CSV table of C-alpha atoms in Angstrom, one decimal:
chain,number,residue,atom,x,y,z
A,1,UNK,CA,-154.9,-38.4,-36.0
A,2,UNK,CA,-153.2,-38.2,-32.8
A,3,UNK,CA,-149.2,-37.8,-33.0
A,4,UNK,CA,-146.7,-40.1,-32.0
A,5,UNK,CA,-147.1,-40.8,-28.3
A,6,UNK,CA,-150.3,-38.8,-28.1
A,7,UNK,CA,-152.5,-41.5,-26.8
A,8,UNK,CA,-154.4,-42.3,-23.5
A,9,UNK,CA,-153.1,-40.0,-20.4
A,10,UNK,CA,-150.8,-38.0,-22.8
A,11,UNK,CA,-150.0,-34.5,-22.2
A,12,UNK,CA,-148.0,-31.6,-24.0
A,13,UNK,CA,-145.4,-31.0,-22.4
A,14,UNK,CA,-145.6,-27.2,-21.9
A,15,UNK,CA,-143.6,-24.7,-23.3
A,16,UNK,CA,-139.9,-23.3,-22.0
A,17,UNK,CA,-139.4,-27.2,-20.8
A,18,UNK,CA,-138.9,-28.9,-23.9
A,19,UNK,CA,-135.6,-30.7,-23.9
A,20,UNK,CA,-134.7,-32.8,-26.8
A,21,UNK,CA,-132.6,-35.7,-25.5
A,22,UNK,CA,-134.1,-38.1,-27.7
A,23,UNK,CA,-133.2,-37.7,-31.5
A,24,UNK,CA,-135.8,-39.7,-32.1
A,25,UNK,CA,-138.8,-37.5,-30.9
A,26,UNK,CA,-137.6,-34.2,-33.2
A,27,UNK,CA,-140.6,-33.9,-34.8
A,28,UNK,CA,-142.8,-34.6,-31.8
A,29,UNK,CA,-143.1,-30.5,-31.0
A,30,UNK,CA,-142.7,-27.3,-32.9
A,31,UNK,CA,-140.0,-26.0,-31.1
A,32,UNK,CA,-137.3,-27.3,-28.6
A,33,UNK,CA,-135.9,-25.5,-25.7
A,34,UNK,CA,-132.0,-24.7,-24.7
A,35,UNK,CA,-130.4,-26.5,-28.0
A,36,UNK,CA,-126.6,-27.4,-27.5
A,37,UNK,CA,-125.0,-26.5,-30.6
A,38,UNK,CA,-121.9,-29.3,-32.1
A,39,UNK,CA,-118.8,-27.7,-32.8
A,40,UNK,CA,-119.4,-28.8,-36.2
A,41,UNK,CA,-122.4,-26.7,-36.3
A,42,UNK,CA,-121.0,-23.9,-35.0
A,43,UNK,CA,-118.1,-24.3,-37.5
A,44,UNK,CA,-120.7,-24.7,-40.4
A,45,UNK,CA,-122.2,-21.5,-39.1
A,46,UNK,CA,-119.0,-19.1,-39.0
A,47,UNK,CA,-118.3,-20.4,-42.7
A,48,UNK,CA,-121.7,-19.5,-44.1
A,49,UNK,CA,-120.9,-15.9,-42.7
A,50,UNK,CA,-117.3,-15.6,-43.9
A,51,UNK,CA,-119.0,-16.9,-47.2
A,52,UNK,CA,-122.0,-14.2,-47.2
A,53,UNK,CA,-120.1,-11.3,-45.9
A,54,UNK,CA,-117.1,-11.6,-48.5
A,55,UNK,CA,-119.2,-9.1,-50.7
A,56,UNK,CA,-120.0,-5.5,-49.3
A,57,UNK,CA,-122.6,-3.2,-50.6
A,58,UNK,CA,-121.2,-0.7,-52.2
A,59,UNK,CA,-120.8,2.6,-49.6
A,60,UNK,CA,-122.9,5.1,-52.2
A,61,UNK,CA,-126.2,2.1,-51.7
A,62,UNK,CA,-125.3,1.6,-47.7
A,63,UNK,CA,-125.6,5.4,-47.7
A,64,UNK,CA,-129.0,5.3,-49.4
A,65,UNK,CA,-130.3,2.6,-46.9
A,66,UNK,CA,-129.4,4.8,-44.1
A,67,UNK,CA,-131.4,7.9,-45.4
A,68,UNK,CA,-134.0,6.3,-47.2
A,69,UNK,CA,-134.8,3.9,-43.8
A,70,UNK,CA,-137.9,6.0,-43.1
A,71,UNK,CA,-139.2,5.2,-46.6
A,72,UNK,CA,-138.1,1.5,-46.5
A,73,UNK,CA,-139.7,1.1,-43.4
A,74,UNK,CA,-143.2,3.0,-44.3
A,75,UNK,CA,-143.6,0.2,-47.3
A,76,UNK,CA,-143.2,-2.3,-45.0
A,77,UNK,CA,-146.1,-1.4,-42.9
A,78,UNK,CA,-148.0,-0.2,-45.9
A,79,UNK,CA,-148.1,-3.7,-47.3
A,80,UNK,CA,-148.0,-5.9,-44.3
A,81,UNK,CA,-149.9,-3.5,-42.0
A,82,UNK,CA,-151.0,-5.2,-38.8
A,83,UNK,CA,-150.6,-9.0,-40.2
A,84,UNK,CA,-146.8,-9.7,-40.0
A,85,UNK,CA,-145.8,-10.1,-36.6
A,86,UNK,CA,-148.1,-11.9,-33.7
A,87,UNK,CA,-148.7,-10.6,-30.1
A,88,UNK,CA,-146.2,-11.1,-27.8
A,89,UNK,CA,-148.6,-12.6,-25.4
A,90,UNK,CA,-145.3,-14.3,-24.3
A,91,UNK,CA,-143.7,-10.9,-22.2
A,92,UNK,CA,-144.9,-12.1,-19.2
A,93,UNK,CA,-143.1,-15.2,-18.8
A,94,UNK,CA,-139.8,-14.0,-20.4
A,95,UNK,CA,-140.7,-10.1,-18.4
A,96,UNK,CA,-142.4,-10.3,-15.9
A,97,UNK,CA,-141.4,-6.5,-15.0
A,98,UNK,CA,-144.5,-5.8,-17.6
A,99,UNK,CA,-147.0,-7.8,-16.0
A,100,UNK,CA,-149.4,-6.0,-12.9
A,101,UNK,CA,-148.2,-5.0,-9.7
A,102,UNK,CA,-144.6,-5.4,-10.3
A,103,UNK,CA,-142.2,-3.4,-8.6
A,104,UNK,CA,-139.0,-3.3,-10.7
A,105,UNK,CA,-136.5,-1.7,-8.1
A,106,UNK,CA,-137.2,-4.1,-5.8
A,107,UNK,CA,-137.6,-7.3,-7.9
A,108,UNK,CA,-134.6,-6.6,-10.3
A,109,UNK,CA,-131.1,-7.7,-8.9
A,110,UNK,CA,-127.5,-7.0,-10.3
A,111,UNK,CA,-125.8,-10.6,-11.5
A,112,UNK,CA,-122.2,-10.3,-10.8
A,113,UNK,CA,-122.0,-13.4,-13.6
A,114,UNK,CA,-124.1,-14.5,-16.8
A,115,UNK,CA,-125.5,-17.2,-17.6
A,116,UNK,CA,-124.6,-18.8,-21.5
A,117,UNK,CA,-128.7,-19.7,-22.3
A,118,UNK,CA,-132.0,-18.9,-20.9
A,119,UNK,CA,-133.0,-21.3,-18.1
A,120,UNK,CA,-135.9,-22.7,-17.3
A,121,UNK,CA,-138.3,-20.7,-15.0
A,122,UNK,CA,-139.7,-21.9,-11.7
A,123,UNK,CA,-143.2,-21.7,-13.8
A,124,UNK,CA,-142.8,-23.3,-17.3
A,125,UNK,CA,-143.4,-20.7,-20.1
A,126,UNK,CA,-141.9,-19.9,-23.6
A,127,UNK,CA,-138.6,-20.1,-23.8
A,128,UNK,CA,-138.3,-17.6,-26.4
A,129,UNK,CA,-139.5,-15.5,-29.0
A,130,UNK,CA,-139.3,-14.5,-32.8
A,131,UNK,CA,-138.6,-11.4,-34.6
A,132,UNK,CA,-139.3,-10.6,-38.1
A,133,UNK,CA,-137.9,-13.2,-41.0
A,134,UNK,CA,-139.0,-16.5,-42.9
A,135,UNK,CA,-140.6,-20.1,-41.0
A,136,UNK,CA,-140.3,-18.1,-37.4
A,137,UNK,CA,-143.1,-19.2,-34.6
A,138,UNK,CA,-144.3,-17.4,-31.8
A,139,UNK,CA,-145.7,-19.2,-28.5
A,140,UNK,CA,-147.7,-18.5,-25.6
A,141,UNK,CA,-147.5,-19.6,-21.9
A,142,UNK,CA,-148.3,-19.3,-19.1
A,143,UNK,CA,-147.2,-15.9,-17.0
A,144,UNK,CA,-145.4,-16.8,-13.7
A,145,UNK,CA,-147.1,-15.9,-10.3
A,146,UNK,CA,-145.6,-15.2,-7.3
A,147,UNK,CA,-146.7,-16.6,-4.1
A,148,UNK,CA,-149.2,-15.2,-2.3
A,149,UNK,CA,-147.0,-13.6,0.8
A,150,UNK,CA,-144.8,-12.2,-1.6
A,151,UNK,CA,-147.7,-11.4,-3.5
A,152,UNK,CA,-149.0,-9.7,-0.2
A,153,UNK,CA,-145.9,-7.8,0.7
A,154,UNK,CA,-145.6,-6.6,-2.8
A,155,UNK,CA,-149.0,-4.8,-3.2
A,156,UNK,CA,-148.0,-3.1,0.1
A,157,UNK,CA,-144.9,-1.8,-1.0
A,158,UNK,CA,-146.4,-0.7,-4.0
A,159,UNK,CA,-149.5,1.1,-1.9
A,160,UNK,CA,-146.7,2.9,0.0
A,161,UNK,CA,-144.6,3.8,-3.2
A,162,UNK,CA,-147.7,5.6,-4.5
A,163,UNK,CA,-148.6,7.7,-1.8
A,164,UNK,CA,-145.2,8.4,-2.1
A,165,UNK,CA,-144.9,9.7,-5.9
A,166,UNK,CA,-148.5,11.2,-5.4
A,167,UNK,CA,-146.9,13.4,-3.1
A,168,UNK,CA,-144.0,14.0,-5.2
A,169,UNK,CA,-146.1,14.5,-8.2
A,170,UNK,CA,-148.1,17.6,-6.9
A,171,UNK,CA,-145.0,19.1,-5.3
A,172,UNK,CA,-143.0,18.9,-9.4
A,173,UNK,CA,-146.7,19.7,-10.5
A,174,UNK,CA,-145.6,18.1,-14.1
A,175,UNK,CA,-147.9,18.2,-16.8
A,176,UNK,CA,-147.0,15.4,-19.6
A,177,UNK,CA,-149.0,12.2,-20.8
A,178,UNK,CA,-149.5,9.8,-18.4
A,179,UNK,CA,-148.2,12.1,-15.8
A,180,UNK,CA,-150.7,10.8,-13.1
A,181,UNK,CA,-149.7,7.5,-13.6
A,182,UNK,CA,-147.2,5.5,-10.8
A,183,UNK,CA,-145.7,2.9,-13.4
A,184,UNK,CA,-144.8,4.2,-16.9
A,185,UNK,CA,-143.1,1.8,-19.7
A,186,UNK,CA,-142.0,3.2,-23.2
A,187,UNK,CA,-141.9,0.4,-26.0
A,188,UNK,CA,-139.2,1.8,-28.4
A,189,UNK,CA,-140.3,0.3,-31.8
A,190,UNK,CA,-143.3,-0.8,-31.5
A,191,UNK,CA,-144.8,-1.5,-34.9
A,192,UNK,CA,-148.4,-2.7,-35.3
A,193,UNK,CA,-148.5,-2.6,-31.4
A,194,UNK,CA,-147.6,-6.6,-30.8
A,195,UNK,CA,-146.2,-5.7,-27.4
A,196,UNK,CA,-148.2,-2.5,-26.5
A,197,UNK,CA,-151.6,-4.2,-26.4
A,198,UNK,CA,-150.7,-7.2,-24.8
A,199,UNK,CA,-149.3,-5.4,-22.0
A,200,UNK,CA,-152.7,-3.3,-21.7
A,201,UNK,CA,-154.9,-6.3,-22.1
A,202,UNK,CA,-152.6,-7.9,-19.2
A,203,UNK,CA,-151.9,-5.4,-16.8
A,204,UNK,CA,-155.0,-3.0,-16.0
A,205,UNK,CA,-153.6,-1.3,-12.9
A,206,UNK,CA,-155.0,2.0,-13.4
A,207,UNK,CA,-151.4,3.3,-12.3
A,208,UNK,CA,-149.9,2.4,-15.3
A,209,UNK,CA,-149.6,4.1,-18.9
A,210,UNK,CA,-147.5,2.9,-21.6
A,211,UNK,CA,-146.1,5.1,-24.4
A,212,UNK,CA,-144.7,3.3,-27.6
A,213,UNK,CA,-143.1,5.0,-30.9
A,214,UNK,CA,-141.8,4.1,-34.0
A,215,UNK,CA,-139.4,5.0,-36.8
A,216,UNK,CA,-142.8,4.6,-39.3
A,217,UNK,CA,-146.2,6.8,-39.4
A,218,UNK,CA,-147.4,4.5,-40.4
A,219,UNK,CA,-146.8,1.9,-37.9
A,220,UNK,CA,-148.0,4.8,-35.2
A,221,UNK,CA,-151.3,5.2,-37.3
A,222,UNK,CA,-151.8,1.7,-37.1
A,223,UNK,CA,-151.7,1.6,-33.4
A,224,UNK,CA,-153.7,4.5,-33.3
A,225,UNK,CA,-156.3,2.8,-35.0
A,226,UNK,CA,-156.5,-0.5,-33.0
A,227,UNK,CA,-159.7,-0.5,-31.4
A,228,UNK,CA,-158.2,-1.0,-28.0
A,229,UNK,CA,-155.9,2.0,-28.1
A,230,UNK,CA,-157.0,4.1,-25.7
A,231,UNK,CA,-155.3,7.6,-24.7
A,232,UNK,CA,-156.1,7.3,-21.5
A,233,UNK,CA,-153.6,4.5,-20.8
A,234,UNK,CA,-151.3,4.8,-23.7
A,235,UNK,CA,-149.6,7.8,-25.7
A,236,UNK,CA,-148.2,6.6,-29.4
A,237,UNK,CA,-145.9,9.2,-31.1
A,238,UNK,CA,-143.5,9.2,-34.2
A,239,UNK,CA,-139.8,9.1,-33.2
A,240,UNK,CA,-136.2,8.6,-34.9
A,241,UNK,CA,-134.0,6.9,-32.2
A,242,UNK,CA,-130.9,8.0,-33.8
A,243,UNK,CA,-131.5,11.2,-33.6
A,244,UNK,CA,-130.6,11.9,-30.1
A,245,UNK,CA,-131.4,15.5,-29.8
A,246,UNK,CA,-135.3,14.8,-30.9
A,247,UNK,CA,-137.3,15.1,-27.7
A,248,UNK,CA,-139.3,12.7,-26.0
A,249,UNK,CA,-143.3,13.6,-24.8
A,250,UNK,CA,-141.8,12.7,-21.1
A,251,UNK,CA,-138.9,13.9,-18.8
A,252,UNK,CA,-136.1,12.4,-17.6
A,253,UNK,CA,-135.6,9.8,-14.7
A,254,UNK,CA,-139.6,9.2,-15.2
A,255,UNK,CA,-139.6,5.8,-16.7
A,256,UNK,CA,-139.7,2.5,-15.0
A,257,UNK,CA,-139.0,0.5,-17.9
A,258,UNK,CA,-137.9,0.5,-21.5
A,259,UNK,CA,-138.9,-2.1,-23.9
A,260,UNK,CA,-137.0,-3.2,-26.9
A,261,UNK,CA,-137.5,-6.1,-29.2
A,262,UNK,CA,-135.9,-6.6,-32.2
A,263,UNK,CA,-135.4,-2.9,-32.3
A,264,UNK,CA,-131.1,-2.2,-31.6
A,265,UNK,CA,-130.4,-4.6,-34.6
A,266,UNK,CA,-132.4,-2.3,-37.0
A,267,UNK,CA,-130.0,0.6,-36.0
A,268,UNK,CA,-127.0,1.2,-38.1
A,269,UNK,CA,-124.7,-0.2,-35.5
A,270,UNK,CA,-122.4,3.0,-34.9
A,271,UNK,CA,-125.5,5.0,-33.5
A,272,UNK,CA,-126.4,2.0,-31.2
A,273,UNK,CA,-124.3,3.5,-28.2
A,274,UNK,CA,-125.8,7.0,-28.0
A,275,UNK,CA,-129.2,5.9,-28.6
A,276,UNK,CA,-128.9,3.4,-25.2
A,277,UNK,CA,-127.0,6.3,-23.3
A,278,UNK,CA,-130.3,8.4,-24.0
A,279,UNK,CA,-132.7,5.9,-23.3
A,280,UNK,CA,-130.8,5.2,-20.3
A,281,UNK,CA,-131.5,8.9,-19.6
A,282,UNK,CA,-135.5,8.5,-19.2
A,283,UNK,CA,-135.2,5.7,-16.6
A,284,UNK,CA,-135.5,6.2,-12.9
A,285,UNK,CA,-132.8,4.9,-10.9
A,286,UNK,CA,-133.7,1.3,-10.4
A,287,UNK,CA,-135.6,1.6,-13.8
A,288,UNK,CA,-135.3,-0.9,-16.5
A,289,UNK,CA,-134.1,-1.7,-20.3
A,290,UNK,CA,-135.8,-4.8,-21.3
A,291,UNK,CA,-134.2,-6.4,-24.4
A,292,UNK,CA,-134.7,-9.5,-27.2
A,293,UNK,CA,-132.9,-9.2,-30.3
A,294,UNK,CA,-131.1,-10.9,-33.0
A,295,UNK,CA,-127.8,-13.0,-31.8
A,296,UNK,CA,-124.6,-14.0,-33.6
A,297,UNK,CA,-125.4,-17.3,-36.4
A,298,UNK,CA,-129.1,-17.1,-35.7
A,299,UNK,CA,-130.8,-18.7,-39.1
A,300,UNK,CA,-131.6,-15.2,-40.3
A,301,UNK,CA,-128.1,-14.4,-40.5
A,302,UNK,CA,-127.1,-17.6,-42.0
A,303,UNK,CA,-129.7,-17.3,-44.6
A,304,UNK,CA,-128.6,-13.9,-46.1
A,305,UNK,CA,-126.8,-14.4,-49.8
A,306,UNK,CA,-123.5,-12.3,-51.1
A,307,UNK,CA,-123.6,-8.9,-51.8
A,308,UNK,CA,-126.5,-8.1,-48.9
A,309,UNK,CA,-123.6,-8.0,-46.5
A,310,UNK,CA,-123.1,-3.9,-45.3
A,311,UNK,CA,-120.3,-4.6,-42.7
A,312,UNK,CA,-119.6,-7.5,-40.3
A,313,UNK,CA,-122.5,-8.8,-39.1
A,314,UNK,CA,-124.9,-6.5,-40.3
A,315,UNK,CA,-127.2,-6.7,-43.4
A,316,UNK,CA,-129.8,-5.5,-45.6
A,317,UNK,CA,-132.8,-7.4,-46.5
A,318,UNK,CA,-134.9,-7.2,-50.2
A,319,UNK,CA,-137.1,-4.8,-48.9
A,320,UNK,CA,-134.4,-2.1,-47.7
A,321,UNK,CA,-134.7,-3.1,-44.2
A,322,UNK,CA,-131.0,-3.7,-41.9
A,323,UNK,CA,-130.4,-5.8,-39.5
A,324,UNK,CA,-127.5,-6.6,-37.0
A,325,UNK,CA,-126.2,-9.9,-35.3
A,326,UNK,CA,-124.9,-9.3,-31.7
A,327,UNK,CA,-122.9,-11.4,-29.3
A,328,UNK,CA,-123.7,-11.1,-25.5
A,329,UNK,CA,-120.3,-9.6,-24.9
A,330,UNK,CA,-121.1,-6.4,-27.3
A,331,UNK,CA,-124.4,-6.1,-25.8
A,332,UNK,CA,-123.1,-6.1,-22.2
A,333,UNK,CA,-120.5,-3.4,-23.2
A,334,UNK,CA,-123.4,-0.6,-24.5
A,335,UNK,CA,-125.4,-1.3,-21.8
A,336,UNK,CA,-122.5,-1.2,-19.2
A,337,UNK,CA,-121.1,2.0,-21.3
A,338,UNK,CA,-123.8,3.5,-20.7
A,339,UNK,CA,-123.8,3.0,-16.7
A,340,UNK,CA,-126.7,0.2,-16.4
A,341,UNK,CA,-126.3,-2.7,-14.5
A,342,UNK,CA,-126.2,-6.1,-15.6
A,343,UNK,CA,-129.4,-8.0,-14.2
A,344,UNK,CA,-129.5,-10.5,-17.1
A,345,UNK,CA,-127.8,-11.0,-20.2
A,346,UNK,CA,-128.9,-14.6,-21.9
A,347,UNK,CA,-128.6,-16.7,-24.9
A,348,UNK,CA,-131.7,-18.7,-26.5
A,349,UNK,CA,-130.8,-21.1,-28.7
A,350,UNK,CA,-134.1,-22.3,-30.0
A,351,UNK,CA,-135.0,-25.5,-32.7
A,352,UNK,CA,-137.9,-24.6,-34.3
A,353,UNK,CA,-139.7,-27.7,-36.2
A,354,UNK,CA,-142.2,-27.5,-39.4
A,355,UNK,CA,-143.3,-31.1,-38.9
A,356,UNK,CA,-145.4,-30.7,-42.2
A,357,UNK,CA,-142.0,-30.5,-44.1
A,358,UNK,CA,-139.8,-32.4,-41.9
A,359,UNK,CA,-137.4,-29.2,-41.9
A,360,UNK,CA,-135.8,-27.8,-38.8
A,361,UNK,CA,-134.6,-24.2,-37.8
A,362,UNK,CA,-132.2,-23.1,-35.3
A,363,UNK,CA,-132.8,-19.7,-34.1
A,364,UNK,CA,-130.2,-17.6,-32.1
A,365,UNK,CA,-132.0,-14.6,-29.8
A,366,UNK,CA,-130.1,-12.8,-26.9
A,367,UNK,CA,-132.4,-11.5,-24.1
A,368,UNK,CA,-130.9,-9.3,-21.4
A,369,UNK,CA,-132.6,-6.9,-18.6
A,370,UNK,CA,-130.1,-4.0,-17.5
A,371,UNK,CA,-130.7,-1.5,-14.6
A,372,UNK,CA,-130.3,1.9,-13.9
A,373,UNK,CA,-128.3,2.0,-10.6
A,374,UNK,CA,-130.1,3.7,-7.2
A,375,UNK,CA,-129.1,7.1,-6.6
A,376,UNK,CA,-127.4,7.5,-3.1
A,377,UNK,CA,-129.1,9.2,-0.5
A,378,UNK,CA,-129.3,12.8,-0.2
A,379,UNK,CA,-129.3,13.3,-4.2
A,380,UNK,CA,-132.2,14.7,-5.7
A,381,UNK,CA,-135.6,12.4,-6.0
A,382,UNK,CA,-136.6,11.3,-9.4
A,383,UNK,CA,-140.1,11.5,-10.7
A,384,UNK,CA,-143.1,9.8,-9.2
């Protein structure tokens, strides 16, 4: 049976466009784009927190959560191995840095202010995605496309920039994975690989190679075992974040971009700093940090009870697992601590629908793309 207003001529009206100005058509779509907030709401939301966060955990447990985290995180992949989270075929819209022949010191350009929510792109996609947690949805869209003169001009550039790092790559004569390769990506966190094989099933320039880690072996293993992992295009290695000493399988200055969803607000929030300054580390200048994670009063946070509170804003779920709230303001101050510059920096507020149950879901997310800055002339060339 068709839904409301699905008759003769209808169309879905596609995703990262959905505006609810009409009360009446709530339950018309799974998900609605840009949601204003009330001040009521917003009131209701700080009280919930103040409410949940009256109770700490005692310091002895939050100690144990911070050096049992490999072990908390192992179970979780042990018992929902591959099946929790969905591909993010979504990237492409929200990143287009990820998809082929992209050129991310050209395309990506300083703001000098922020914008309060996500707006909606030339080409409509998803506005949004989800990150672990209870009644979340993931959608796909369309990837945007440029024109084809900038299309054009862009493959040139990119031609010229390989000759270029070709060159460059025989005089450093480096020997590391992926070392050939013109356009490298690191996924920190990767999980099951819900971003990592997306990107390869998307973008098959034979420049690129993508290397992901995680905290778990087992999430590694699992990648390792997809049937599409292939070692020729993608290097997955065990690594703690936090420990900032722990060496990565590449040099520095030899990323063009770093991908992290959902990842930051798993860290105990003190560490969060360092961990971006050494990230920030492996980019080349005009490299990348890509970023969705939690934002203040999304539902997660809102659903959390007393005593799984471990400080302000930052939690523990049943299974051992933390997670952290941020604001736009905190993340623009470890990214611009860390000398990156700000080329986005966004709020999604998101209604999510279960039309089956009548029950609806706002969902907070933050989404922000930072830059390493150019190196002046006459300074010394990065890596191809």
């Amino acid at each position: 049976m068709a839904a409301p207003g699905e008759g003769e001529g209808w169309r879905r009206a596609p995703f990262g466009s959905r505006f609810l100005t009409d009360p009446a058509r709530l339950f018309q779509h799974n998900a609605w784009d840009n949601v204003e907030w009330s001040e009521e709401q917003e009131a209701a939301a700080q009280r919930k927190v103040q409410e949940n966060s009256v109770q700490f955990v005692p310091p002895d447990q939050q100690e144990a959560y911070e050096v049992n985290a490999n072990q908390y995180w192992n179970e979780f992949y042990k018992t929902h191995e591959n099946g929790f989270f969905k591909d993010r075929h979504w990237l492409f819209t929200e990143f287009p840095e990820l998809a082929p022949n992209q050129n991310v010191g050209q395309d990506a350009k300083p703001l000098s202010e922020d914008s309060g929510t996500v707006q909606q792109s030339k080409t409509p996609g998803p506005g949004g995605c989800c990150g672990p947690g209870p009644g979340l949805v993931e959608e796909t869209g369309p990837s945007e496309h440029l024109p084809d003169s900038e299309t054009s001009s862009c493959r040139w550039l990119t031609q010229v920039e390989t000759v270029s790092r070709n060159l460059e790559a025989a005089e450093l004569n480096e020997d590391f994975p992926g070392s050939s390769a013109t356009y490298r990506i690191l996924e920190v966190g990767c999980g099951a690989g819900n971003t990592v094989f997306p990107i390869l099933q998307t973008n098959n320039d034979p420049d690129l190679f993508v290397y992901c880690c995680d905290f778990s072996s087992r999430a590694v293993d699992l990648v390792k075992a997809h049937p599409e992992y292939d070692a020729s295009r993608c290097f997955a290695f065990v690594h703690d974040l936090c420990d900032t000493q722990a060496p990565f399988p590449v040099p520095d200055e030899s990323l063009d971009v770093v991908v992290l969803i959902f990842v930051l607000s798993a860290l105990l929030p003190e560490k969060t700093q360092s961990v971006i300054q050494r990230l920030s580390q492996l980019l080349k200048p005009g490299g990348l940090i890509l970023l969705r994670d939690y934002g203040r009063y999304d539902l997660a946070q809102l659903r959390f009870k007393k005593g799984q509170c471990l400080a302000d804003n930052f939690y523990v779920r049943g299974d051992g697992t933390r997670v952290y709230f941020f604001t736009q303001g905190e993340l623009d101050l470890l990214f611009s601590t860390a000398g990156l510059e700000k080329v986005q920096n966004l709020v999604d507020r998101r209604l999510q629908v279960n039309r089956g149950k009548q029950v609806t879901m706002y969902r907070v997310w933050i989404q922000c793309k930072y830059r390493k800055p150019l190196r002046p002339r006459g300074d010394r060339e990065t890596h191809p």
